């Protein structure tokens, strides 16, 4: 009987520890927060209407990105419903682009967002990195 009780307590502890790793709903980042963080770094977001065959505008794990240009280079922002969904989205990207020749790019992952930037210059890359890492 004590072994069963210990087993159930252990299972409950393990399950609660796993659930704490995901981002709570209050901590999820919105597209508006990402846009603001980027523009606060002095970068101008230009709307981009790119074809869905573009590696950076494909649907990943059921999420379509918001696409922009920064200095003529593609920026894609994916906002997933959870960090786990974002991880699955990254896996999906790697799977879909494994055989394709994808242009040089940077990727930024933070909480529930995934951002791809077709590499332009180091200054822009540094500002994007600061913007994404500064999101709370």
PDB file of C-alpha atoms in Angstrom:
ATOM      1  CA  UNK A   1       0.000   0.000   0.000  1.00  0.00           C
ATOM      2  CA  UNK A   2       2.805   2.422   0.858  1.00  0.00           C
ATOM      3  CA  UNK A   3       4.534   1.553  -2.431  1.00  0.00           C
ATOM      4  CA  UNK A   4       1.369   2.456  -4.356  1.00  0.00           C
ATOM      5  CA  UNK A   5       1.043   5.735  -2.497  1.00  0.00           C
ATOM      6  CA  UNK A   6       4.700   6.554  -3.136  1.00  0.00           C
ATOM      7  CA  UNK A   7       4.233   5.682  -6.818  1.00  0.00           C
ATOM      8  CA  UNK A   8       1.209   8.003  -7.183  1.00  0.00           C
ATOM      9  CA  UNK A   9       2.978  10.847  -5.386  1.00  0.00           C
ATOM     10  CA  UNK A  10       5.983  10.400  -7.668  1.00  0.00           C
ATOM     11  CA  UNK A  11       3.807  10.449 -10.801  1.00  0.00           C
ATOM     12  CA  UNK A  12       1.990  13.612  -9.637  1.00  0.00           C
ATOM     13  CA  UNK A  13       5.333  15.289  -8.906  1.00  0.00           C
ATOM     14  CA  UNK A  14       6.701  14.352 -12.333  1.00  0.00           C
ATOM     15  CA  UNK A  15       3.592  15.588 -14.134  1.00  0.00           C
ATOM     16  CA  UNK A  16       3.552  18.897 -12.306  1.00  0.00           C
ATOM     17  CA  UNK A  17       7.244  19.459 -13.038  1.00  0.00           C
ATOM     18  CA  UNK A  18       6.652  18.895 -16.750  1.00  0.00           C
ATOM     19  CA  UNK A  19       3.719  21.275 -16.912  1.00  0.00           C
ATOM     20  CA  UNK A  20       5.720  24.091 -15.318  1.00  0.00           C
ATOM     21  CA  UNK A  21       8.133  24.096 -18.254  1.00  0.00           C
ATOM     22  CA  UNK A  22       5.592  25.419 -20.725  1.00  0.00           C
ATOM     23  CA  UNK A  23       4.895  29.130 -20.958  1.00  0.00           C
ATOM     24  CA  UNK A  24       1.744  30.242 -19.205  1.00  0.00           C
ATOM     25  CA  UNK A  25      -0.894  32.088 -21.212  1.00  0.00           C
ATOM     26  CA  UNK A  26       0.054  35.414 -19.633  1.00  0.00           C
ATOM     27  CA  UNK A  27       3.644  34.995 -20.817  1.00  0.00           C
ATOM     28  CA  UNK A  28       2.818  34.315 -24.463  1.00  0.00           C
ATOM     29  CA  UNK A  29       4.204  36.885 -26.881  1.00  0.00           C
ATOM     30  CA  UNK A  30       1.890  38.511 -29.429  1.00  0.00           C
ATOM     31  CA  UNK A  31       2.656  39.674 -32.958  1.00  0.00           C
ATOM     32  CA  UNK A  32       2.104  43.259 -31.841  1.00  0.00           C
ATOM     33  CA  UNK A  33       4.770  42.919 -29.141  1.00  0.00           C
ATOM     34  CA  UNK A  34       7.245  41.564 -31.686  1.00  0.00           C
ATOM     35  CA  UNK A  35       6.477  44.355 -34.160  1.00  0.00           C
ATOM     36  CA  UNK A  36       6.898  47.000 -31.458  1.00  0.00           C
ATOM     37  CA  UNK A  37      10.166  45.515 -30.211  1.00  0.00           C
ATOM     38  CA  UNK A  38      11.585  45.526 -33.744  1.00  0.00           C
ATOM     39  CA  UNK A  39      10.487  49.068 -34.596  1.00  0.00           C
ATOM     40  CA  UNK A  40      11.774  50.280 -31.215  1.00  0.00           C
ATOM     41  CA  UNK A  41      15.221  49.177 -32.437  1.00  0.00           C
ATOM     42  CA  UNK A  42      14.874  51.647 -35.323  1.00  0.00           C
ATOM     43  CA  UNK A  43      14.056  49.034 -37.964  1.00  0.00           C
ATOM     44  CA  UNK A  44      11.271  49.692 -40.474  1.00  0.00           C
ATOM     45  CA  UNK A  45       8.905  46.802 -41.221  1.00  0.00           C
ATOM     46  CA  UNK A  46       7.534  46.826 -44.767  1.00  0.00           C
ATOM     47  CA  UNK A  47       4.619  44.490 -45.514  1.00  0.00           C
ATOM     48  CA  UNK A  48       5.603  41.656 -47.834  1.00  0.00           C
ATOM     49  CA  UNK A  49       3.240  39.594 -49.916  1.00  0.00           C
ATOM     50  CA  UNK A  50       5.378  36.554 -50.672  1.00  0.00           C
ATOM     51  CA  UNK A  51       4.310  33.289 -52.298  1.00  0.00           C
ATOM     52  CA  UNK A  52       3.691  30.354 -49.979  1.00  0.00           C
ATOM     53  CA  UNK A  53       6.444  28.380 -51.722  1.00  0.00           C
ATOM     54  CA  UNK A  54       9.024  30.693 -50.150  1.00  0.00           C
ATOM     55  CA  UNK A  55      10.865  28.735 -47.427  1.00  0.00           C
ATOM     56  CA  UNK A  56      10.201  31.512 -44.915  1.00  0.00           C
ATOM     57  CA  UNK A  57       6.476  31.873 -45.566  1.00  0.00           C
ATOM     58  CA  UNK A  58       5.416  28.243 -45.432  1.00  0.00           C
ATOM     59  CA  UNK A  59       2.919  27.120 -42.869  1.00  0.00           C
ATOM     60  CA  UNK A  60       4.745  25.456 -39.980  1.00  0.00           C
ATOM     61  CA  UNK A  61       2.918  23.247 -37.514  1.00  0.00           C
ATOM     62  CA  UNK A  62      -0.380  24.820 -38.580  1.00  0.00           C
ATOM     63  CA  UNK A  63       0.828  28.433 -38.212  1.00  0.00           C
ATOM     64  CA  UNK A  64       1.314  30.877 -41.092  1.00  0.00           C
ATOM     65  CA  UNK A  65       3.762  33.727 -40.565  1.00  0.00           C
ATOM     66  CA  UNK A  66       3.474  37.459 -40.849  1.00  0.00           C
ATOM     67  CA  UNK A  67       5.982  38.415 -43.573  1.00  0.00           C
ATOM     68  CA  UNK A  68       7.870  41.691 -43.848  1.00  0.00           C
ATOM     69  CA  UNK A  69      10.886  43.205 -45.518  1.00  0.00           C
ATOM     70  CA  UNK A  70      13.632  44.930 -43.579  1.00  0.00           C
ATOM     71  CA  UNK A  71      16.015  46.714 -45.935  1.00  0.00           C
ATOM     72  CA  UNK A  72      14.751  44.484 -48.761  1.00  0.00           C
ATOM     73  CA  UNK A  73      15.378  41.225 -46.886  1.00  0.00           C
ATOM     74  CA  UNK A  74      12.621  38.843 -45.832  1.00  0.00           C
ATOM     75  CA  UNK A  75      11.560  38.660 -42.187  1.00  0.00           C
ATOM     76  CA  UNK A  76       8.992  36.052 -41.129  1.00  0.00           C
ATOM     77  CA  UNK A  77       7.379  36.038 -37.696  1.00  0.00           C
ATOM     78  CA  UNK A  78       5.575  32.919 -36.487  1.00  0.00           C
ATOM     79  CA  UNK A  79       3.499  33.203 -33.324  1.00  0.00           C
ATOM     80  CA  UNK A  80       2.666  29.769 -31.941  1.00  0.00           C
ATOM     81  CA  UNK A  81       0.145  28.967 -29.200  1.00  0.00           C
ATOM     82  CA  UNK A  82       2.872  27.492 -26.949  1.00  0.00           C
ATOM     83  CA  UNK A  83       6.599  26.868 -26.664  1.00  0.00           C
ATOM     84  CA  UNK A  84       6.050  23.209 -27.514  1.00  0.00           C
ATOM     85  CA  UNK A  85       4.190  24.200 -30.694  1.00  0.00           C
ATOM     86  CA  UNK A  86       7.095  26.512 -31.573  1.00  0.00           C
ATOM     87  CA  UNK A  87       9.570  23.652 -31.150  1.00  0.00           C
ATOM     88  CA  UNK A  88       7.420  21.470 -33.397  1.00  0.00           C
ATOM     89  CA  UNK A  89       7.266  24.344 -35.889  1.00  0.00           C
ATOM     90  CA  UNK A  90      11.074  24.505 -35.971  1.00  0.00           C
ATOM     91  CA  UNK A  91      11.225  20.748 -36.513  1.00  0.00           C
ATOM     92  CA  UNK A  92       8.696  21.174 -39.326  1.00  0.00           C
ATOM     93  CA  UNK A  93      10.870  23.878 -40.941  1.00  0.00           C
ATOM     94  CA  UNK A  94      13.978  21.716 -40.776  1.00  0.00           C
ATOM     95  CA  UNK A  95      12.106  18.782 -42.260  1.00  0.00           C
ATOM     96  CA  UNK A  96      10.583  20.835 -45.101  1.00  0.00           C
ATOM     97  CA  UNK A  97      13.790  22.664 -45.962  1.00  0.00           C
ATOM     98  CA  UNK A  98      16.248  19.753 -45.594  1.00  0.00           C
ATOM     99  CA  UNK A  99      16.383  19.034 -49.330  1.00  0.00           C
ATOM    100  CA  UNK A 100      15.925  22.639 -50.454  1.00  0.00           C
ATOM    101  CA  UNK A 101      18.710  25.141 -50.836  1.00  0.00           C
ATOM    102  CA  UNK A 102      17.679  27.812 -48.324  1.00  0.00           C
ATOM    103  CA  UNK A 103      19.385  31.199 -48.494  1.00  0.00           C
ATOM    104  CA  UNK A 104      21.605  32.278 -45.640  1.00  0.00           C
ATOM    105  CA  UNK A 105      19.391  33.301 -42.752  1.00  0.00           C
ATOM    106  CA  UNK A 106      19.210  33.866 -39.044  1.00  0.00           C
ATOM    107  CA  UNK A 107      16.580  32.351 -36.779  1.00  0.00           C
ATOM    108  CA  UNK A 108      15.455  33.662 -33.441  1.00  0.00           C
ATOM    109  CA  UNK A 109      13.391  31.644 -30.988  1.00  0.00           C
ATOM    110  CA  UNK A 110      11.919  33.000 -27.796  1.00  0.00           C
ATOM    111  CA  UNK A 111       9.025  31.562 -25.827  1.00  0.00           C
ATOM    112  CA  UNK A 112       6.257  30.981 -28.390  1.00  0.00           C
ATOM    113  CA  UNK A 113       7.738  32.904 -31.325  1.00  0.00           C
ATOM    114  CA  UNK A 114       9.981  31.853 -34.179  1.00  0.00           C
ATOM    115  CA  UNK A 115      11.513  34.503 -36.432  1.00  0.00           C
ATOM    116  CA  UNK A 116      13.477  33.997 -39.643  1.00  0.00           C
ATOM    117  CA  UNK A 117      15.503  36.766 -41.244  1.00  0.00           C
ATOM    118  CA  UNK A 118      17.139  36.465 -44.649  1.00  0.00           C
ATOM    119  CA  UNK A 119      20.537  37.703 -43.576  1.00  0.00           C
ATOM    120  CA  UNK A 120      21.245  41.272 -44.605  1.00  0.00           C
ATOM    121  CA  UNK A 121      23.927  42.875 -42.463  1.00  0.00           C
ATOM    122  CA  UNK A 122      25.348  42.493 -38.986  1.00  0.00           C
ATOM    123  CA  UNK A 123      23.868  45.727 -37.632  1.00  0.00           C
ATOM    124  CA  UNK A 124      20.319  44.658 -38.539  1.00  0.00           C
ATOM    125  CA  UNK A 125      20.992  41.172 -37.209  1.00  0.00           C
ATOM    126  CA  UNK A 126      22.205  42.634 -33.912  1.00  0.00           C
ATOM    127  CA  UNK A 127      19.121  44.858 -33.588  1.00  0.00           C
ATOM    128  CA  UNK A 128      16.780  41.938 -34.329  1.00  0.00           C
ATOM    129  CA  UNK A 129      18.550  39.784 -31.781  1.00  0.00           C
ATOM    130  CA  UNK A 130      18.207  42.542 -29.165  1.00  0.00           C
ATOM    131  CA  UNK A 131      14.531  43.055 -30.013  1.00  0.00           C
ATOM    132  CA  UNK A 132      13.631  39.354 -29.746  1.00  0.00           C
ATOM    133  CA  UNK A 133      15.730  38.659 -26.654  1.00  0.00           C
ATOM    134  CA  UNK A 134      14.258  41.723 -24.929  1.00  0.00           C
ATOM    135  CA  UNK A 135      10.693  40.415 -25.195  1.00  0.00           C
ATOM    136  CA  UNK A 136       9.143  39.399 -21.901  1.00  0.00           C
TER     137      UNK A 136
END
